[in-house]
CSV table of C-alpha atoms in Angstrom, one decimal:
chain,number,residue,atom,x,y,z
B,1,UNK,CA,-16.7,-9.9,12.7
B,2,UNK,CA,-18.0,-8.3,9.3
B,3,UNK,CA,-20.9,-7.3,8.8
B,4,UNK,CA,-23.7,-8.0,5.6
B,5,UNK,CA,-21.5,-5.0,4.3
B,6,UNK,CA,-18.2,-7.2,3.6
B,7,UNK,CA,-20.2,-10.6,2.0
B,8,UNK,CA,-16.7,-11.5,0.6
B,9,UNK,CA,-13.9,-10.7,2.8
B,10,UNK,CA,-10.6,-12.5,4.7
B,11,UNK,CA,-9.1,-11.9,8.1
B,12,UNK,CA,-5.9,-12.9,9.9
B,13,UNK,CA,-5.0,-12.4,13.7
B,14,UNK,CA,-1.3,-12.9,14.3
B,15,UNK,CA,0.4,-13.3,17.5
B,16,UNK,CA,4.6,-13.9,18.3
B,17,UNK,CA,3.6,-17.3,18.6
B,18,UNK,CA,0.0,-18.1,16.4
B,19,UNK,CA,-1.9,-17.0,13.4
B,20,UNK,CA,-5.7,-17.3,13.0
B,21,UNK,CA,-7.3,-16.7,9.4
B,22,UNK,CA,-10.2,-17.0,8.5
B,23,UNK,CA,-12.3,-15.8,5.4
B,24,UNK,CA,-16.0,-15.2,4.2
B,25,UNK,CA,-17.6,-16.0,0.4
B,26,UNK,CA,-14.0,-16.8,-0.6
B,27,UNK,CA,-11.2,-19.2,-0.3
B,28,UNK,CA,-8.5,-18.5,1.8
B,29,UNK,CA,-5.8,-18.9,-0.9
B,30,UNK,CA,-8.2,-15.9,-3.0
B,31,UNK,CA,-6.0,-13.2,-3.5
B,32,UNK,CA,-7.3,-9.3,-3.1
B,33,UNK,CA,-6.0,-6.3,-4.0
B,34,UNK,CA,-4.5,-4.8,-0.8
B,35,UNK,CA,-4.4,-1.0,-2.6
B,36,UNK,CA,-2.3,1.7,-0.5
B,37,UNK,CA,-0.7,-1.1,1.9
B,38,UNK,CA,1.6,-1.5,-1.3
B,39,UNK,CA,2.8,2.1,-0.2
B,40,UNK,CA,3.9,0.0,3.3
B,41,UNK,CA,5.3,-2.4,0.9
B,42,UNK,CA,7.2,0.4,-0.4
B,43,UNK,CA,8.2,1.9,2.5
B,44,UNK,CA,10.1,-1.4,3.5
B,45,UNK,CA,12.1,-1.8,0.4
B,46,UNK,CA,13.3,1.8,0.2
B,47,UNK,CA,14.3,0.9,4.0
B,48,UNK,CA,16.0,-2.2,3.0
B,49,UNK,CA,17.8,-0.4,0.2
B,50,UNK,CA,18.9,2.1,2.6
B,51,UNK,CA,20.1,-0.7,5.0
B,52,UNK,CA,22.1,-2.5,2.0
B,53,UNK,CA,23.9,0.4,0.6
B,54,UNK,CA,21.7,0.6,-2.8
B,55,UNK,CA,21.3,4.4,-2.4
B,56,UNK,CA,22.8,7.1,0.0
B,57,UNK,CA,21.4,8.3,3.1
B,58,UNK,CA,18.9,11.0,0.7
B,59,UNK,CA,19.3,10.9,-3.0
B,60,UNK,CA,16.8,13.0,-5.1
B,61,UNK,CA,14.9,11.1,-7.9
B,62,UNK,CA,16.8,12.4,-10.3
B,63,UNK,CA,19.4,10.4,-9.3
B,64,UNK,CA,17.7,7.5,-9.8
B,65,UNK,CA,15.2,7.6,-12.2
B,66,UNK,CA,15.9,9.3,-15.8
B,67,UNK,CA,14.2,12.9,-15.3
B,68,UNK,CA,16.5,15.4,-16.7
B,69,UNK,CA,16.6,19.0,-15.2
B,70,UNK,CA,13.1,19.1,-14.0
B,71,UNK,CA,11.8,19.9,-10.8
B,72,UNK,CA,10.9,16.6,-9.8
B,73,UNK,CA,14.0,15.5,-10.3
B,74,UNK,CA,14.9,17.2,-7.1
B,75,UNK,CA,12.5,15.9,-4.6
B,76,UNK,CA,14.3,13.7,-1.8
B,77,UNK,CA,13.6,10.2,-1.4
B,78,UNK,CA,13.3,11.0,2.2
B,79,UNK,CA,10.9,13.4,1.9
B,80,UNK,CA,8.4,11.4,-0.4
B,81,UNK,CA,8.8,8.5,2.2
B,82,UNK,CA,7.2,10.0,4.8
B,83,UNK,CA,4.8,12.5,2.6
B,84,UNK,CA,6.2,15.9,2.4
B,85,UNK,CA,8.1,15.9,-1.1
B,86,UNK,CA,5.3,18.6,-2.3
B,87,UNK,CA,4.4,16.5,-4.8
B,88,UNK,CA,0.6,16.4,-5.7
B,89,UNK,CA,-1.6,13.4,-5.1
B,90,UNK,CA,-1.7,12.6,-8.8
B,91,UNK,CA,-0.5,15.1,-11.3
B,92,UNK,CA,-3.2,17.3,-13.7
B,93,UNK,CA,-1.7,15.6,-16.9
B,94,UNK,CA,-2.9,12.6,-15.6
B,95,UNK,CA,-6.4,14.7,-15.2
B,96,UNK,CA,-8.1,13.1,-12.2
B,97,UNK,CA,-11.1,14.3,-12.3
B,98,UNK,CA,-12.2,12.5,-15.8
B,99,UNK,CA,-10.6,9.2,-14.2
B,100,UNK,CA,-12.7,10.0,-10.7
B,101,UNK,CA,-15.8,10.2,-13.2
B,102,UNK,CA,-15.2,6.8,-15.4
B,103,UNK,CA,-14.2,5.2,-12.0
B,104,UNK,CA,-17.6,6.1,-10.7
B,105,UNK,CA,-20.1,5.7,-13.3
B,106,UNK,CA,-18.4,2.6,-15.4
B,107,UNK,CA,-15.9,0.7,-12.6
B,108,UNK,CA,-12.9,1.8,-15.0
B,109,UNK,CA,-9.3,1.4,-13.8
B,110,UNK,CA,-8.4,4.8,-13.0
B,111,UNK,CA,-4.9,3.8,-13.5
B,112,UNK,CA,-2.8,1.6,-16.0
B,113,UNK,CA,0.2,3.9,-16.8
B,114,UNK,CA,3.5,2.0,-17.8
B,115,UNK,CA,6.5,3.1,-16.1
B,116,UNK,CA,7.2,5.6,-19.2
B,117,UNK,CA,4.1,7.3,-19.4
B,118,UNK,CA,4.7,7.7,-15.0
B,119,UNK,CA,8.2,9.2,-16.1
B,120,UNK,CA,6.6,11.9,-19.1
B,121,UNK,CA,4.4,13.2,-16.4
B,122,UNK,CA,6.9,13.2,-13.9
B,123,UNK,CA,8.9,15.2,-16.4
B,124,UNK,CA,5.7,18.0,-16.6
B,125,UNK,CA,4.8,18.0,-12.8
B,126,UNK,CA,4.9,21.4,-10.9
B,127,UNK,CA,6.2,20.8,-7.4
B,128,UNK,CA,4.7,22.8,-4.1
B,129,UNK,CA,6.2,23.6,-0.8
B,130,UNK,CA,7.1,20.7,1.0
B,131,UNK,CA,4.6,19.6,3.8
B,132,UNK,CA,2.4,16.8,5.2
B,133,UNK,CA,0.3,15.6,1.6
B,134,UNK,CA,-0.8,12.1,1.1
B,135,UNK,CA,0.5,11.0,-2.4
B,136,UNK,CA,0.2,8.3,-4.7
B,137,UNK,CA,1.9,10.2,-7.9
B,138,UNK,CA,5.0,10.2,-5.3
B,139,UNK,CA,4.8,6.5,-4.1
B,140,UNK,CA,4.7,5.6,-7.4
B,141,UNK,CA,7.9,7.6,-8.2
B,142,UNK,CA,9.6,6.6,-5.0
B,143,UNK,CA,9.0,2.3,-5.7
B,144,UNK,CA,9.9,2.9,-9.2
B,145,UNK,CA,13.4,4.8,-8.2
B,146,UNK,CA,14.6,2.0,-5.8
B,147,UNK,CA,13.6,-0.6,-8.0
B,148,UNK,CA,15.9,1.6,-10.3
B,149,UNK,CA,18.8,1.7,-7.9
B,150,UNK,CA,18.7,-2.5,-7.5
B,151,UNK,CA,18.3,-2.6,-11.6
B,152,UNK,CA,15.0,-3.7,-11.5
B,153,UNK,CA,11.4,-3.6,-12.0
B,154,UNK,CA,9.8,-2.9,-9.1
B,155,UNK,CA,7.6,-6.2,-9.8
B,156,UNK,CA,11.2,-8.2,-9.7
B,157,UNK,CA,12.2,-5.9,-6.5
B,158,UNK,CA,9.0,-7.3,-4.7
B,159,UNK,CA,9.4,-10.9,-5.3
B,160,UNK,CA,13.4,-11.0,-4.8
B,161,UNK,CA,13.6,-8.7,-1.6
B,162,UNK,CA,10.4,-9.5,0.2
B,163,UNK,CA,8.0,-12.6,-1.5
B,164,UNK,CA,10.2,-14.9,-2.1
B,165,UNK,CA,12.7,-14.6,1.1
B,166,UNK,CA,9.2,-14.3,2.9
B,167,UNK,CA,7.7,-17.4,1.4
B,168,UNK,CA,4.8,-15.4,0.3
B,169,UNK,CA,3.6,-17.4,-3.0
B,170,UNK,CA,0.5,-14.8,-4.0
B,171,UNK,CA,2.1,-11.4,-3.2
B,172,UNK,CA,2.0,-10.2,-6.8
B,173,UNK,CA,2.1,-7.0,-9.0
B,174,UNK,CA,0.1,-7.8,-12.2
B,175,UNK,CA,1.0,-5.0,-14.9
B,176,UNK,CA,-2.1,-5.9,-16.9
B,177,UNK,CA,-5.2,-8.0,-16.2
B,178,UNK,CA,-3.5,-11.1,-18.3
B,179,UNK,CA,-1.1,-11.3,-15.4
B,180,UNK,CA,-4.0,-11.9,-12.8
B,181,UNK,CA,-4.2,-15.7,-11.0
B,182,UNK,CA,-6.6,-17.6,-11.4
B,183,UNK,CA,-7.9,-17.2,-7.7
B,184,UNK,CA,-7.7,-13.0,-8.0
B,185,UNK,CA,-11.3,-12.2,-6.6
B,186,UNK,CA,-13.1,-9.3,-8.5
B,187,UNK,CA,-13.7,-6.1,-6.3
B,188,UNK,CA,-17.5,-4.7,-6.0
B,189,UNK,CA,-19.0,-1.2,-4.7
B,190,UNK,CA,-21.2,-1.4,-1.7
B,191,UNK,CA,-24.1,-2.4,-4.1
B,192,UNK,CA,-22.5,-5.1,-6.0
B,193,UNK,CA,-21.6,-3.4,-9.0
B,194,UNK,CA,-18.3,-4.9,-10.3
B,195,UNK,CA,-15.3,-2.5,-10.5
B,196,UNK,CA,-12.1,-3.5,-13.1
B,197,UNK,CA,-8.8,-4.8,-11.5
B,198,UNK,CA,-6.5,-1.8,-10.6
B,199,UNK,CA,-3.6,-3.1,-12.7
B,200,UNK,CA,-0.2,-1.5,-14.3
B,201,UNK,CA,3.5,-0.6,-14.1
B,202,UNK,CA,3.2,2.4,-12.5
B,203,UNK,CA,0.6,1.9,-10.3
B,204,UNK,CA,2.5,-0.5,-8.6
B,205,UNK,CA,4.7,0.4,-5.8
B,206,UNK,CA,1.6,3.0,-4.5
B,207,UNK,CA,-1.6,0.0,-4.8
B,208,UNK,CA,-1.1,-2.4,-7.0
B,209,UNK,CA,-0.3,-5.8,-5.1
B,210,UNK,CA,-2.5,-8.2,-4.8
B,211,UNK,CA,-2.3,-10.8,-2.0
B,212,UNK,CA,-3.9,-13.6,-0.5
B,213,UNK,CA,-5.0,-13.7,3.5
B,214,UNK,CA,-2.2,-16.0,4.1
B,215,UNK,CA,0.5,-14.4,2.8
B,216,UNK,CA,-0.2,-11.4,4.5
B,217,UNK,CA,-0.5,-13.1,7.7
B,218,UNK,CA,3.2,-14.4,7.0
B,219,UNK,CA,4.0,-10.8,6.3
B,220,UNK,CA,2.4,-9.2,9.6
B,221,UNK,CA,4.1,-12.2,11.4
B,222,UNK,CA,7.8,-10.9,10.0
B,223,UNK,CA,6.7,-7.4,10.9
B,224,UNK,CA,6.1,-8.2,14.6
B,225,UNK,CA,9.5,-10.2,15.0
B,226,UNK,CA,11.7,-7.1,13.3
B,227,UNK,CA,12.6,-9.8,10.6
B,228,UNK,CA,11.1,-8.2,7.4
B,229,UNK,CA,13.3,-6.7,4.7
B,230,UNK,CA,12.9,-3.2,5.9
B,231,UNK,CA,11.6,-3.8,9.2
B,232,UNK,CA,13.1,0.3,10.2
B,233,UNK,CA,10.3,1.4,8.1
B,234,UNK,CA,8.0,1.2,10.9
B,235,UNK,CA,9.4,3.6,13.1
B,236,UNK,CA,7.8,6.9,13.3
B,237,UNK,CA,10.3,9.7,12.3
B,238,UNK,CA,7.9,13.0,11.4
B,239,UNK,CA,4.1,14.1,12.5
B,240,UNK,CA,1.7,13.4,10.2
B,241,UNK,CA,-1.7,14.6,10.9
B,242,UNK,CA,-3.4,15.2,14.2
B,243,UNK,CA,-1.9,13.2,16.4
B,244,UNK,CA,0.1,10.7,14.3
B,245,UNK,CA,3.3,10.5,13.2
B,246,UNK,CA,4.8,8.2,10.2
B,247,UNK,CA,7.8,6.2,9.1
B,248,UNK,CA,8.5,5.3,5.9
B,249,UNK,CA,4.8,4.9,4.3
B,250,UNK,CA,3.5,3.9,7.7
B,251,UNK,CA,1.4,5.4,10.2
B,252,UNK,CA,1.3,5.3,13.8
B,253,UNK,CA,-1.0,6.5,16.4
B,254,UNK,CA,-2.5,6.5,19.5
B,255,UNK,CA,-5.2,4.3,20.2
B,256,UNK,CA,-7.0,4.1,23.9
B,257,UNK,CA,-3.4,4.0,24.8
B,258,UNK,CA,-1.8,1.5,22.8
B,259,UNK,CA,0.3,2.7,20.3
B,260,UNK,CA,-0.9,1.3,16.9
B,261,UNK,CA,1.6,1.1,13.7
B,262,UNK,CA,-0.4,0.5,10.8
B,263,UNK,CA,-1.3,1.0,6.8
B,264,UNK,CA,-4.8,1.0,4.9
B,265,UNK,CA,-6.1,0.5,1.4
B,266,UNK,CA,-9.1,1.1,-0.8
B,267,UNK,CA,-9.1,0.5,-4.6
B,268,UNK,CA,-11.9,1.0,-6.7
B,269,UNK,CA,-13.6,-2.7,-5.1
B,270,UNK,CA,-11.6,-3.4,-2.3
B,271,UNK,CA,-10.3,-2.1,1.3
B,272,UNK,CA,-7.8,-3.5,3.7
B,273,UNK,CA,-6.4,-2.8,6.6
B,274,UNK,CA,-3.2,-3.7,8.3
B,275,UNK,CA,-2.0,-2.9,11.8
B,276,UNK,CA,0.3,-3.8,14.5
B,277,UNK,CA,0.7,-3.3,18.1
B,278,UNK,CA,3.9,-3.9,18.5
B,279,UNK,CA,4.5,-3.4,22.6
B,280,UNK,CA,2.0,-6.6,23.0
B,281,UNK,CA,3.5,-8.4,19.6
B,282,UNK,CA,0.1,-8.7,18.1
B,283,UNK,CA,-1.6,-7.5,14.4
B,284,UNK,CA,-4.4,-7.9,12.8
B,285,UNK,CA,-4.6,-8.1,8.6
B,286,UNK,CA,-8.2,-7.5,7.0
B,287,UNK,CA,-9.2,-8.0,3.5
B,288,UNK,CA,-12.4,-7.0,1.6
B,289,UNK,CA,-13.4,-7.5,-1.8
B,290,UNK,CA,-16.0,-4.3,-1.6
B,291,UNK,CA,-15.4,-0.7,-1.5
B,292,UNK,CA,-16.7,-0.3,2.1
B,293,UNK,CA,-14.0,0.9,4.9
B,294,UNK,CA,-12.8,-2.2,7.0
B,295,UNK,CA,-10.5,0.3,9.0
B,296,UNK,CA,-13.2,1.1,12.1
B,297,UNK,CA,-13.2,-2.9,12.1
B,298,UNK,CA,-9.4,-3.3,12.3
B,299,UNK,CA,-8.4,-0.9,15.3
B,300,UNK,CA,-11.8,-2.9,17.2
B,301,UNK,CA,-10.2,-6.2,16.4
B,302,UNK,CA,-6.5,-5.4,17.7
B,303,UNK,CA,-7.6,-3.6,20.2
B,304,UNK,CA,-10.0,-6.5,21.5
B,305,UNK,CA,-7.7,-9.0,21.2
B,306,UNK,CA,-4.8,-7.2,22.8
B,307,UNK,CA,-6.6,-6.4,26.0
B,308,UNK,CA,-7.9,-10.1,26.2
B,309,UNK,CA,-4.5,-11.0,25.5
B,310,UNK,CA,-3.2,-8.2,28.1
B,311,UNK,CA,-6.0,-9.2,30.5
């Protein structure tokens, strides 16, 4: 399915009715960092908070998370749900570029911020015009103010609102490397240089789960059956792109004429890729523990296995 590209990967093909996993050069209980699918993860929990009352219809983060009279304390929750809160990708104080730099030339964690260091340069941010702007500085923000809402971390939020109901024994946010398993697989560039784990507080709610094939089979199995705490974060509510629109944190578009709902990752030696078709009940989970795209392979495999299915 992979290619020489992906030595170490896992994959998971889930039906109403089946799953299939299988993996390559690791076991299938390894876990993997699943990067930005955490911002589906997200999108989910701020749903299910929505659904049990936690927080009003569109409360700003100021509401929720201890700002003071700064800009940023006025961004919607809405807005940074589906990308247009005008908040940049990562702010300057956190100076991108240098972390870009160490990322590239030594493997370093580009993040590792607690949730109070997140909060001091939330505090500093400018914020722009509202409009379609991927964003992990907002993710963060928006996980963290939910969390905030249930008085929680957004680590507890995670296992008490989806993991454990779920059944999903290595969906994990580990705030420092100490807190990896002892099955967490280490990530590698395209030429086999190791890359740190993406760990921290802050980080989490925008990339920092790690997961196991699995578990994220179990998950894309709830997400098919509209079971999953959340579930209403799949439905498209605003364009996003050419051609797409988004829901809270996840994307959908048209592909060959199936509509495809789905969420990617990439951290600094991983990618994944998750996505549904959810007219033929079908999705398709991959995992890979090197820094090569998977997401050309994951529209092939749904789409293959849906027209079989279909055919």
């Amino acid at each position: 399915m992979l290619g020489p590209r992906h030595p170490v990967f896992a994959a998971a093909t889930v039906t109403s009715s089946s799953a299939t996993v299988t993996a390559r050069g690791a076991d299938l209980d390894a876990d993997f960092e699943i990067g930005s699918i955490s911002k589906g993860i997200t999108g989910l929990l701020y749903a299910d908070a929505k659904a049990r009352g936690e927080i009003s219809r569109d409360p700003t983060l100021g509401e929720l998370l201890p700002l003071g009279d700064v800009p940023a304390a006025a961004v919607p929750l809405e807005s940074i749900s589906t990308h247009r809160s005008g908040l940049p990708g990562l702010p300057k104080s956190a100076h991108p570029l240098r972390r870009t730099v160490a990322l590239w030339r030594h493997g370093t964690n580009p993040y590792g911020e607690t949730l109070e260091q997140l909060l001091a340069q939330a505090r500093g941010v400018e914020v722009g015009k509202p409009r379609a702007r991927y964003s992990n500085f907002g993710f963060e923000l928006l996980g963290h103010a939910i969390a905030g809402a249930a008085g929680m971390t957004f680590a507890e939020l995670v296992r008490d609102r989806l993991a454990d109901p779920l059944g999903l024994g290595c969906f994990y946010l580990p705030a420092t490397t100490d807190e990896l398993r002892a099955t967490a697989l280490t990530g590698r560039t395209k030429r086999g240089a190791p890359r740190q784990p993406w760990t921290g507080e802050a980080l989490g709610p925008a990339g920092g789960i790690r997961s196991c094939i699995h578990d994220m089979a179990k998950l894309t199995a709830t997400l098919l059956a509209g079971s999953a705490p959340g579930a209403a974060a799949l439905d498209p509510v605003a364009p996003f792109g050419r051609g797409a629109r988004i829901g809270a944190g996840w994307v959908t578009t048209d592909v060959g004429g199936r509509t495809i709902t789905w969420h990617n990752g990439g951290t600094g030696g991983f990618r994944s890729w998750l996505g549904l078709d959810r007219t033929a009940s079908t999705g398709v989970v991959i995992l890979s523990a090197t820094s090569v795209s998977v997401d050309r392979h994951g529209f092939a495999l749904l789409t293959d296995h849906t027209t079989k299915t279909s055919g």
